[in-house]
PDB file of C-alpha atoms in Angstrom:
ATOM      1  CA  MET A   1    -150.802 -42.167  81.571  1.00  0.00           C
ATOM      2  CA  MET A   2    -147.472 -40.567  82.321  1.00  0.00           C
ATOM      3  CA  ASN A   3    -144.443 -43.111  82.194  1.00  0.00           C
ATOM      4  CA  VAL A   4    -141.496 -41.372  84.692  1.00  0.00           C
ATOM      5  CA  VAL A   5    -138.609 -42.641  84.291  1.00  0.00           C
ATOM      6  CA  SER A   6    -136.323 -42.879  87.588  1.00  0.00           C
ATOM      7  CA  PHE A   7    -132.733 -41.932  86.612  1.00  0.00           C
ATOM      8  CA  SER A   8    -130.104 -42.986  88.972  1.00  0.00           C
ATOM      9  CA  GLY A   9    -127.219 -42.224  87.344  1.00  0.00           C
ATOM     10  CA  GLY A  10    -126.191 -45.331  86.339  1.00  0.00           C
ATOM     11  CA  ARG A  11    -125.289 -47.578  83.118  1.00  0.00           C
ATOM     12  CA  THR A  12    -128.361 -49.479  83.083  1.00  0.00           C
ATOM     13  CA  SER A  13    -130.541 -46.742  84.051  1.00  0.00           C
ATOM     14  CA  ALA A  14    -128.771 -44.664  81.349  1.00  0.00           C
ATOM     15  CA  TYR A  15    -130.044 -47.516  78.736  1.00  0.00           C
ATOM     16  CA  LEU A  16    -133.405 -47.194  79.897  1.00  0.00           C
ATOM     17  CA  LEU A  17    -133.222 -43.556  79.857  1.00  0.00           C
ATOM     18  CA  TRP A  18    -132.367 -43.583  76.076  1.00  0.00           C
ATOM     19  CA  LEU A  19    -135.402 -45.925  75.245  1.00  0.00           C
ATOM     20  CA  MET A  20    -137.883 -44.165  77.240  1.00  0.00           C
ATOM     21  CA  GLU A  21    -136.671 -40.867  75.149  1.00  0.00           C
ATOM     22  CA  GLN A  22    -137.031 -42.497  71.916  1.00  0.00           C
ATOM     23  CA  LYS A  23    -141.103 -42.854  73.211  1.00  0.00           C
ATOM     24  CA  ARG A  24    -140.768 -39.447  74.370  1.00  0.00           C
ATOM     25  CA  GLN A  25    -139.502 -38.561  71.040  1.00  0.00           C
ATOM     26  CA  ALA A  26    -142.263 -40.050  69.445  1.00  0.00           C
ATOM     27  CA  GLY A  27    -144.961 -38.511  71.378  1.00  0.00           C
ATOM     28  CA  GLU A  28    -145.664 -40.546  74.540  1.00  0.00           C
ATOM     29  CA  ASP A  29    -145.779 -38.587  78.130  1.00  0.00           C
ATOM     30  CA  VAL A  30    -142.254 -39.428  79.995  1.00  0.00           C
ATOM     31  CA  HIS A  31    -140.692 -37.463  83.020  1.00  0.00           C
ATOM     32  CA  TYR A  32    -137.330 -38.675  83.832  1.00  0.00           C
ATOM     33  CA  VAL A  33    -136.356 -37.898  87.512  1.00  0.00           C
ATOM     34  CA  PHE A  34    -132.924 -38.559  89.125  1.00  0.00           C
ATOM     35  CA  MET A  35    -133.532 -38.650  92.896  1.00  0.00           C
ATOM     36  CA  ASP A  36    -130.025 -37.021  94.648  1.00  0.00           C
ATOM     37  CA  THR A  37    -129.065 -38.292  98.374  1.00  0.00           C
ATOM     38  CA  GLY A  38    -126.483 -35.353  98.648  1.00  0.00           C
ATOM     39  CA  CYS A  39    -124.315 -38.498  99.008  1.00  0.00           C
ATOM     40  CA  GLU A  40    -123.239 -39.603  95.410  1.00  0.00           C
ATOM     41  CA  HIS A  41    -119.880 -40.429  94.094  1.00  0.00           C
ATOM     42  CA  PRO A  42    -118.805 -37.294  92.017  1.00  0.00           C
ATOM     43  CA  MET A  43    -118.508 -39.974  88.572  1.00  0.00           C
ATOM     44  CA  THR A  44    -121.932 -40.406  88.874  1.00  0.00           C
ATOM     45  CA  TYR A  45    -122.748 -36.683  89.220  1.00  0.00           C
ATOM     46  CA  ARG A  46    -120.512 -35.905  86.347  1.00  0.00           C
ATOM     47  CA  PHE A  47    -122.445 -38.694  84.067  1.00  0.00           C
ATOM     48  CA  VAL A  48    -126.079 -37.240  85.309  1.00  0.00           C
ATOM     49  CA  ARG A  49    -125.038 -33.966  83.901  1.00  0.00           C
ATOM     50  CA  GLU A  50    -123.203 -35.113  80.704  1.00  0.00           C
ATOM     51  CA  VAL A  51    -126.201 -37.703  79.889  1.00  0.00           C
ATOM     52  CA  VAL A  52    -128.938 -34.693  80.291  1.00  0.00           C
ATOM     53  CA  LYS A  53    -126.273 -32.801  78.001  1.00  0.00           C
ATOM     54  CA  PHE A  54    -125.572 -35.127  75.364  1.00  0.00           C
ATOM     55  CA  TRP A  55    -129.209 -36.581  74.722  1.00  0.00           C
ATOM     56  CA  ASP A  56    -130.800 -32.629  75.782  1.00  0.00           C
ATOM     57  CA  ILE A  57    -133.308 -34.271  78.100  1.00  0.00           C
ATOM     58  CA  PRO A  58    -135.614 -32.994  80.653  1.00  0.00           C
ATOM     59  CA  LEU A  59    -134.728 -34.158  83.526  1.00  0.00           C
ATOM     60  CA  THR A  60    -136.374 -33.099  87.283  1.00  0.00           C
ATOM     61  CA  VAL A  61    -133.409 -33.343  90.174  1.00  0.00           C
ATOM     62  CA  LEU A  62    -135.095 -34.217  93.985  1.00  0.00           C
ATOM     63  CA  GLN A  63    -133.444 -34.287  96.938  1.00  0.00           C
ATOM     64  CA  VAL A  64    -135.457 -35.106 100.279  1.00  0.00           C
ATOM     65  CA  ASP A  65    -135.884 -32.602 103.057  1.00  0.00           C
ATOM     66  CA  ILE A  66    -136.259 -34.378 105.988  1.00  0.00           C
ATOM     67  CA  ASN A  67    -138.780 -32.375 108.629  1.00  0.00           C
ATOM     68  CA  PRO A  68    -136.964 -33.095 111.875  1.00  0.00           C
ATOM     69  CA  GLU A  69    -140.486 -33.905 113.794  1.00  0.00           C
ATOM     70  CA  LEU A  70    -140.974 -37.305 114.052  1.00  0.00           C
ATOM     71  CA  GLY A  71    -144.745 -38.468 113.124  1.00  0.00           C
ATOM     72  CA  GLN A  72    -144.484 -36.044 110.680  1.00  0.00           C
ATOM     73  CA  PRO A  73    -143.962 -36.383 106.706  1.00  0.00           C
ATOM     74  CA  ASN A  74    -140.836 -35.207 104.218  1.00  0.00           C
ATOM     75  CA  GLY A  75    -140.877 -32.962 101.720  1.00  0.00           C
ATOM     76  CA  TYR A  76    -138.338 -32.482  98.599  1.00  0.00           C
ATOM     77  CA  THR A  77    -137.075 -29.917  96.696  1.00  0.00           C
ATOM     78  CA  VAL A  78    -136.860 -29.551  92.909  1.00  0.00           C
ATOM     79  CA  TRP A  79    -133.377 -28.595  91.536  1.00  0.00           C
ATOM     80  CA  GLU A  80    -131.907 -28.087  88.060  1.00  0.00           C
ATOM     81  CA  PRO A  81    -129.451 -30.401  86.919  1.00  0.00           C
ATOM     82  CA  LYS A  82    -127.164 -27.661  86.685  1.00  0.00           C
ATOM     83  CA  ASP A  83    -127.072 -27.468  89.646  1.00  0.00           C
ATOM     84  CA  ILE A  84    -125.848 -30.773  91.043  1.00  0.00           C
ATOM     85  CA  GLN A  85    -122.952 -30.373  93.071  1.00  0.00           C
ATOM     86  CA  THR A  86    -123.216 -26.436  92.939  1.00  0.00           C
ATOM     87  CA  SER A  87    -125.992 -24.813  94.757  1.00  0.00           C
ATOM     88  CA  MET A  88    -127.654 -28.207  95.979  1.00  0.00           C
ATOM     89  CA  PRO A  89    -126.567 -28.870  99.923  1.00  0.00           C
ATOM     90  CA  VAL A  90    -123.845 -31.976  99.767  1.00  0.00           C
ATOM     91  CA  LEU A  91    -124.644 -34.621 102.756  1.00  0.00           C
ATOM     92  CA  LYS A  92    -127.458 -32.537 104.373  1.00  0.00           C
ATOM     93  CA  PRO A  93    -130.125 -35.074 103.254  1.00  0.00           C
ATOM     94  CA  PHE A  94    -128.392 -37.874 104.850  1.00  0.00           C
ATOM     95  CA  ILE A  95    -127.392 -35.852 107.838  1.00  0.00           C
ATOM     96  CA  ASP A  96    -130.941 -35.355 108.362  1.00  0.00           C
ATOM     97  CA  MET A  97    -131.964 -38.491 108.064  1.00  0.00           C
ATOM     98  CA  VAL A  98    -129.581 -39.996 110.621  1.00  0.00           C
ATOM     99  CA  LYS A  99    -130.688 -37.189 113.372  1.00  0.00           C
ATOM    100  CA  LYS A 100    -134.323 -37.597 112.485  1.00  0.00           C
ATOM    101  CA  TYR A 101    -134.214 -41.996 112.020  1.00  0.00           C
ATOM    102  CA  GLY A 102    -131.051 -43.133 113.341  1.00  0.00           C
ATOM    103  CA  THR A 103    -127.510 -44.646 111.767  1.00  0.00           C
ATOM    104  CA  PRO A 104    -129.124 -47.269 109.357  1.00  0.00           C
ATOM    105  CA  TYR A 105    -127.798 -51.080 110.056  1.00  0.00           C
ATOM    106  CA  VAL A 106    -128.262 -54.316 108.444  1.00  0.00           C
ATOM    107  CA  GLY A 107    -131.555 -55.231 109.618  1.00  0.00           C
ATOM    108  CA  GLY A 108    -132.667 -51.716 109.679  1.00  0.00           C
ATOM    109  CA  ALA A 109    -131.496 -50.483 105.435  1.00  0.00           C
ATOM    110  CA  PHE A 110    -133.932 -47.288 105.163  1.00  0.00           C
ATOM    111  CA  CYS A 111    -132.285 -44.996 103.226  1.00  0.00           C
ATOM    112  CA  THR A 112    -133.346 -46.019  99.712  1.00  0.00           C
ATOM    113  CA  ASP A 113    -137.086 -45.361 101.454  1.00  0.00           C
ATOM    114  CA  ARG A 114    -136.527 -42.402 103.272  1.00  0.00           C
ATOM    115  CA  LEU A 115    -133.911 -40.519 100.794  1.00  0.00           C
ATOM    116  CA  LYS A 116    -135.621 -41.668  97.363  1.00  0.00           C
ATOM    117  CA  LEU A 117    -138.632 -43.967  97.399  1.00  0.00           C
ATOM    118  CA  VAL A 118    -140.825 -41.479  99.590  1.00  0.00           C
ATOM    119  CA  PRO A 119    -139.994 -38.188  98.268  1.00  0.00           C
ATOM    120  CA  PHE A 120    -140.069 -39.516  94.581  1.00  0.00           C
ATOM    121  CA  THR A 121    -143.489 -41.084  95.113  1.00  0.00           C
ATOM    122  CA  LYS A 122    -144.739 -37.972  97.046  1.00  0.00           C
ATOM    123  CA  TYR A 123    -143.022 -36.102  93.733  1.00  0.00           C
ATOM    124  CA  CYS A 124    -145.096 -38.033  91.269  1.00  0.00           C
ATOM    125  CA  ASP A 125    -148.627 -37.956  93.517  1.00  0.00           C
ATOM    126  CA  ASP A 126    -148.434 -34.403  93.724  1.00  0.00           C
ATOM    127  CA  HIS A 127    -147.380 -33.822  89.778  1.00  0.00           C
ATOM    128  CA  PHE A 128    -149.259 -36.663  87.990  1.00  0.00           C
ATOM    129  CA  GLY A 129    -151.598 -37.458  90.705  1.00  0.00           C
ATOM    130  CA  ARG A 130    -151.883 -40.918  92.630  1.00  0.00           C
ATOM    131  CA  GLY A 131    -152.461 -44.060  90.209  1.00  0.00           C
ATOM    132  CA  ASN A 132    -151.826 -41.459  86.838  1.00  0.00           C
ATOM    133  CA  TYR A 133    -148.465 -42.651  86.296  1.00  0.00           C
ATOM    134  CA  THR A 134    -146.325 -46.092  85.882  1.00  0.00           C
ATOM    135  CA  THR A 135    -142.582 -46.137  87.083  1.00  0.00           C
ATOM    136  CA  TRP A 136    -139.799 -47.042  85.583  1.00  0.00           C
ATOM    137  CA  ILE A 137    -136.259 -48.215  86.756  1.00  0.00           C
ATOM    138  CA  GLY A 138    -133.646 -49.534  85.139  1.00  0.00           C
ATOM    139  CA  ILE A 139    -132.303 -53.007  86.969  1.00  0.00           C
ATOM    140  CA  ARG A 140    -128.950 -55.048  86.291  1.00  0.00           C
TER     141      ARG A 140
END
């Protein structure tokens, strides 16, 4: 069973990553994913790059590709950590999401679902097979 760690770029998420890296070094199957919305804080991007470099971890960076047609599923693009804030489109995922679904509001806070959860799940299903992985997230 693959262990997939969703690394948010925050401190508790980094702590979980550190714990899971010990398991990976011991031979367990562990895969790390950072879901980029295209509008994270610059210090978050910096921290992600520093964690990757310091711990020398293999990190998959995903960004949602919004299909503008309603009723059609969205996809994702896989990036390298070095592409963060260099080659990757800034704000594009969020802007495309607003064009397709409208502006998020208190009763319709769908950002996390559209920009992170759905593409993350699709990526994991595509690469490991539905039901063949366990998702790990750091929480406060």
